[in-house]
């Protein structure tokens, strides 16, 4: 049996979630821009399929991260309360990830890195 993966609450809230949001925006903006200028019906269908696949992947990532944050909701609230009161937040507790959550964290990080490097999520998003 594999050892459970762990991550700090700080990493989830201040690294993973902002990266996921940035990746979602980059993907959405790129695919929408491409769809707007694509005139050929087959290419439009292919791009729409790409967008649908990416939205499904992002949905599953968000769903698993939401599950993680729900499981640790008291810790999340304590960290946010500390932040709002001006207290030091540190790394917060170490969270133990289930398999779905671990995959979601990994996928979110990889997606963000791929987009920053200029790679294409499925091999051809940035083509015009």
PDB file of N, CA and C in Angstrom, residues 73-119:
ATOM      1  N   UNK A  73     -12.357  21.626   7.035  1.00  0.00           N
ATOM      2  CA  UNK A  73     -13.014  22.935   7.080  1.00  0.00           C
ATOM      3  C   UNK A  73     -12.707  23.724   8.355  1.00  0.00           C
ATOM      4  N   UNK A  74     -12.579  23.046   9.477  1.00  0.00           N
ATOM      5  CA  UNK A  74     -12.261  23.763  10.719  1.00  0.00           C
ATOM      6  C   UNK A  74     -10.861  24.369  10.646  1.00  0.00           C
ATOM      7  N   UNK A  75      -9.925  23.640  10.080  1.00  0.00           N
ATOM      8  CA  UNK A  75      -8.566  24.162   9.931  1.00  0.00           C
ATOM      9  C   UNK A  75      -8.525  25.326   8.951  1.00  0.00           C
ATOM     10  N   UNK A  76      -9.306  25.208   7.861  1.00  0.00           N
ATOM     11  CA  UNK A  76      -9.376  26.291   6.876  1.00  0.00           C
ATOM     12  C   UNK A  76      -9.916  27.546   7.547  1.00  0.00           C
ATOM     13  N   UNK A  77     -10.998  27.399   8.305  1.00  0.00           N
ATOM     14  CA  UNK A  77     -11.595  28.554   8.974  1.00  0.00           C
ATOM     15  C   UNK A  77     -10.633  29.155   9.996  1.00  0.00           C
ATOM     16  N   UNK A  78      -9.939  28.325  10.747  1.00  0.00           N
ATOM     17  CA  UNK A  78      -8.984  28.824  11.736  1.00  0.00           C
ATOM     18  C   UNK A  78      -7.860  29.617  11.061  1.00  0.00           C
ATOM     19  N   UNK A  79      -7.378  29.123   9.904  1.00  0.00           N
ATOM     20  CA  UNK A  79      -6.315  29.831   9.204  1.00  0.00           C
ATOM     21  C   UNK A  79      -6.830  31.166   8.667  1.00  0.00           C
ATOM     22  N   UNK A  80      -8.022  31.163   8.120  1.00  0.00           N
ATOM     23  CA  UNK A  80      -8.600  32.416   7.591  1.00  0.00           C
ATOM     24  C   UNK A  80      -8.868  33.410   8.716  1.00  0.00           C
ATOM     25  N   UNK A  81      -9.352  32.928   9.850  1.00  0.00           N
ATOM     26  CA  UNK A  81      -9.584  33.814  10.999  1.00  0.00           C
ATOM     27  C   UNK A  81      -8.282  34.436  11.466  1.00  0.00           C
ATOM     28  N   UNK A  82      -7.237  33.624  11.523  1.00  0.00           N
ATOM     29  CA  UNK A  82      -5.928  34.119  11.941  1.00  0.00           C
ATOM     30  C   UNK A  82      -5.408  35.168  10.967  1.00  0.00           C
ATOM     31  N   UNK A  83      -5.596  34.906   9.686  1.00  0.00           N
ATOM     32  CA  UNK A  83      -5.150  35.848   8.660  1.00  0.00           C
ATOM     33  C   UNK A  83      -5.916  37.173   8.779  1.00  0.00           C
ATOM     34  N   UNK A  84      -7.217  37.104   8.961  1.00  0.00           N
ATOM     35  CA  UNK A  84      -8.047  38.307   9.065  1.00  0.00           C
ATOM     36  C   UNK A  84      -7.716  39.123  10.302  1.00  0.00           C
ATOM     37  N   UNK A  85      -7.304  38.460  11.369  1.00  0.00           N
ATOM     38  CA  UNK A  85      -6.976  39.180  12.600  1.00  0.00           C
ATOM     39  C   UNK A  85      -5.535  39.671  12.610  1.00  0.00           C
ATOM     40  N   UNK A  86      -4.820  39.405  11.532  1.00  0.00           N
ATOM     41  CA  UNK A  86      -3.442  39.884  11.435  1.00  0.00           C
ATOM     42  C   UNK A  86      -2.429  38.972  12.093  1.00  0.00           C
ATOM     43  N   UNK A  87      -2.872  37.827  12.527  1.00  0.00           N
ATOM     44  CA  UNK A  87      -1.966  36.876  13.158  1.00  0.00           C
ATOM     45  C   UNK A  87      -1.111  36.144  12.136  1.00  0.00           C
ATOM     46  N   UNK A  88      -0.045  35.574  12.609  1.00  0.00           N
ATOM     47  CA  UNK A  88       0.826  34.782  11.737  1.00  0.00           C
ATOM     48  C   UNK A  88       0.079  33.509  11.343  1.00  0.00           C
ATOM     49  N   UNK A  89       0.154  33.172  10.073  1.00  0.00           N
ATOM     50  CA  UNK A  89      -0.581  31.985   9.632  1.00  0.00           C
ATOM     51  C   UNK A  89       0.326  30.779   9.444  1.00  0.00           C
ATOM     52  N   UNK A  90       1.581  30.976   9.192  1.00  0.00           N
ATOM     53  CA  UNK A  90       2.490  29.849   9.022  1.00  0.00           C
ATOM     54  C   UNK A  90       2.012  28.909   7.941  1.00  0.00           C
ATOM     55  N   UNK A  91       2.426  27.652   8.035  1.00  0.00           N
ATOM     56  CA  UNK A  91       2.041  26.657   7.042  1.00  0.00           C
ATOM     57  C   UNK A  91       0.714  25.994   7.365  1.00  0.00           C
ATOM     58  N   UNK A  92       0.233  26.178   8.574  1.00  0.00           N
ATOM     59  CA  UNK A  92      -1.000  25.516   8.969  1.00  0.00           C
ATOM     60  C   UNK A  92      -0.768  24.031   9.147  1.00  0.00           C
ATOM     61  N   UNK A  93      -1.834  23.296   9.345  1.00  0.00           N
ATOM     62  CA  UNK A  93      -1.700  21.860   9.564  1.00  0.00           C
ATOM     63  C   UNK A  93      -1.289  21.133   8.282  1.00  0.00           C
ATOM     64  N   UNK A  94      -0.754  19.948   8.476  1.00  0.00           N
ATOM     65  CA  UNK A  94      -0.427  19.074   7.346  1.00  0.00           C
ATOM     66  C   UNK A  94      -1.653  18.225   7.072  1.00  0.00           C
ATOM     67  N   UNK A  95      -2.119  18.264   5.825  1.00  0.00           N
ATOM     68  CA  UNK A  95      -3.323  17.541   5.436  1.00  0.00           C
ATOM     69  C   UNK A  95      -2.941  16.223   4.783  1.00  0.00           C
ATOM     70  N   UNK A  96      -3.658  15.179   5.112  1.00  0.00           N
ATOM     71  CA  UNK A  96      -3.457  13.879   4.483  1.00  0.00           C
ATOM     72  C   UNK A  96      -4.450  13.759   3.332  1.00  0.00           C
ATOM     73  N   UNK A  97      -3.938  13.483   2.142  1.00  0.00           N
ATOM     74  CA  UNK A  97      -4.759  13.441   0.937  1.00  0.00           C
ATOM     75  C   UNK A  97      -5.226  12.034   0.624  1.00  0.00           C
ATOM     76  N   UNK A  98      -6.490  11.896   0.218  1.00  0.00           N
ATOM     77  CA  UNK A  98      -6.922  10.613  -0.316  1.00  0.00           C
ATOM     78  C   UNK A  98      -6.449  10.549  -1.777  1.00  0.00           C
ATOM     79  N   UNK A  99      -6.669   9.431  -2.434  1.00  0.00           N
ATOM     80  CA  UNK A  99      -6.145   9.266  -3.800  1.00  0.00           C
ATOM     81  C   UNK A  99      -6.676  10.311  -4.776  1.00  0.00           C
ATOM     82  N   UNK A 100      -7.974  10.582  -4.721  1.00  0.00           N
ATOM     83  CA  UNK A 100      -8.571  11.571  -5.625  1.00  0.00           C
ATOM     84  C   UNK A 100      -8.033  12.962  -5.379  1.00  0.00           C
ATOM     85  N   UNK A 101      -7.877  13.311  -4.117  1.00  0.00           N
ATOM     86  CA  UNK A 101      -7.346  14.629  -3.763  1.00  0.00           C
ATOM     87  C   UNK A 101      -5.894  14.763  -4.199  1.00  0.00           C
ATOM     88  N   UNK A 102      -5.120  13.710  -3.993  1.00  0.00           N
ATOM     89  CA  UNK A 102      -3.701  13.740  -4.392  1.00  0.00           C
ATOM     90  C   UNK A 102      -3.583  13.911  -5.902  1.00  0.00           C
ATOM     91  N   UNK A 103      -4.411  13.192  -6.653  1.00  0.00           N
ATOM     92  CA  UNK A 103      -4.387  13.326  -8.112  1.00  0.00           C
ATOM     93  C   UNK A 103      -4.797  14.732  -8.531  1.00  0.00           C
ATOM     94  N   UNK A 104      -5.792  15.304  -7.876  1.00  0.00           N
ATOM     95  CA  UNK A 104      -6.252  16.649  -8.212  1.00  0.00           C
ATOM     96  C   UNK A 104      -5.166  17.678  -7.952  1.00  0.00           C
ATOM     97  N   UNK A 105      -4.478  17.569  -6.827  1.00  0.00           N
ATOM     98  CA  UNK A 105      -3.390  18.497  -6.502  1.00  0.00           C
ATOM     99  C   UNK A 105      -2.290  18.382  -7.549  1.00  0.00           C
ATOM    100  N   UNK A 106      -1.926  17.157  -7.882  1.00  0.00           N
ATOM    101  CA  UNK A 106      -0.879  16.941  -8.878  1.00  0.00           C
ATOM    102  C   UNK A 106      -1.297  17.481 -10.244  1.00  0.00           C
ATOM    103  N   UNK A 107      -2.530  17.194 -10.668  1.00  0.00           N
ATOM    104  CA  UNK A 107      -3.013  17.664 -11.973  1.00  0.00           C
ATOM    105  C   UNK A 107      -3.065  19.186 -12.034  1.00  0.00           C
ATOM    106  N   UNK A 108      -3.510  19.820 -10.955  1.00  0.00           N
ATOM    107  CA  UNK A 108      -3.584  21.284 -10.923  1.00  0.00           C
ATOM    108  C   UNK A 108      -2.190  21.892 -11.078  1.00  0.00           C
ATOM    109  N   UNK A 109      -1.224  21.340 -10.368  1.00  0.00           N
ATOM    110  CA  UNK A 109       0.154  21.850 -10.461  1.00  0.00           C
ATOM    111  C   UNK A 109       0.738  21.618 -11.847  1.00  0.00           C
ATOM    112  N   UNK A 110       0.540  20.412 -12.383  1.00  0.00           N
ATOM    113  CA  UNK A 110       1.082  20.096 -13.706  1.00  0.00           C
ATOM    114  C   UNK A 110       0.449  20.945 -14.795  1.00  0.00           C
ATOM    115  N   UNK A 111      -0.847  21.150 -14.706  1.00  0.00           N
ATOM    116  CA  UNK A 111      -1.540  21.973 -15.691  1.00  0.00           C
ATOM    117  C   UNK A 111      -0.996  23.392 -15.683  1.00  0.00           C
ATOM    118  N   UNK A 112      -0.829  23.942 -14.511  1.00  0.00           N
ATOM    119  CA  UNK A 112      -0.304  25.306 -14.389  1.00  0.00           C
ATOM    120  C   UNK A 112       1.116  25.395 -14.956  1.00  0.00           C
ATOM    121  N   UNK A 113       1.963  24.442 -14.598  1.00  0.00           N
ATOM    122  CA  UNK A 113       3.345  24.429 -15.103  1.00  0.00           C
ATOM    123  C   UNK A 113       3.370  24.321 -16.628  1.00  0.00           C
ATOM    124  N   UNK A 114       2.550  23.446 -17.175  1.00  0.00           N
ATOM    125  CA  UNK A 114       2.479  23.246 -18.623  1.00  0.00           C
ATOM    126  C   UNK A 114       2.073  24.529 -19.331  1.00  0.00           C
ATOM    127  N   UNK A 115       1.086  25.203 -18.782  1.00  0.00           N
ATOM    128  CA  UNK A 115       0.623  26.448 -19.391  1.00  0.00           C
ATOM    129  C   UNK A 115       1.674  27.545 -19.284  1.00  0.00           C
ATOM    130  N   UNK A 116       2.366  27.604 -18.175  1.00  0.00           N
ATOM    131  CA  UNK A 116       3.417  28.615 -18.021  1.00  0.00           C
ATOM    132  C   UNK A 116       4.580  28.382 -18.980  1.00  0.00           C
ATOM    133  N   UNK A 117       4.871  27.127 -19.249  1.00  0.00           N
ATOM    134  CA  UNK A 117       5.955  26.805 -20.188  1.00  0.00           C
ATOM    135  C   UNK A 117       5.538  27.049 -21.633  1.00  0.00           C
ATOM    136  N   UNK A 118       4.262  27.314 -21.840  1.00  0.00           N
ATOM    137  CA  UNK A 118       3.775  27.531 -23.196  1.00  0.00           C
ATOM    138  C   UNK A 118       3.365  26.264 -23.891  1.00  0.00           C
ATOM    139  N   UNK A 119       3.373  25.154 -23.148  1.00  0.00           N
ATOM    140  CA  UNK A 119       2.910  23.906 -23.729  1.00  0.00           C
ATOM    141  C   UNK A 119       1.414  23.971 -23.872  1.00  0.00           C
TER     142      UNK A 119
END
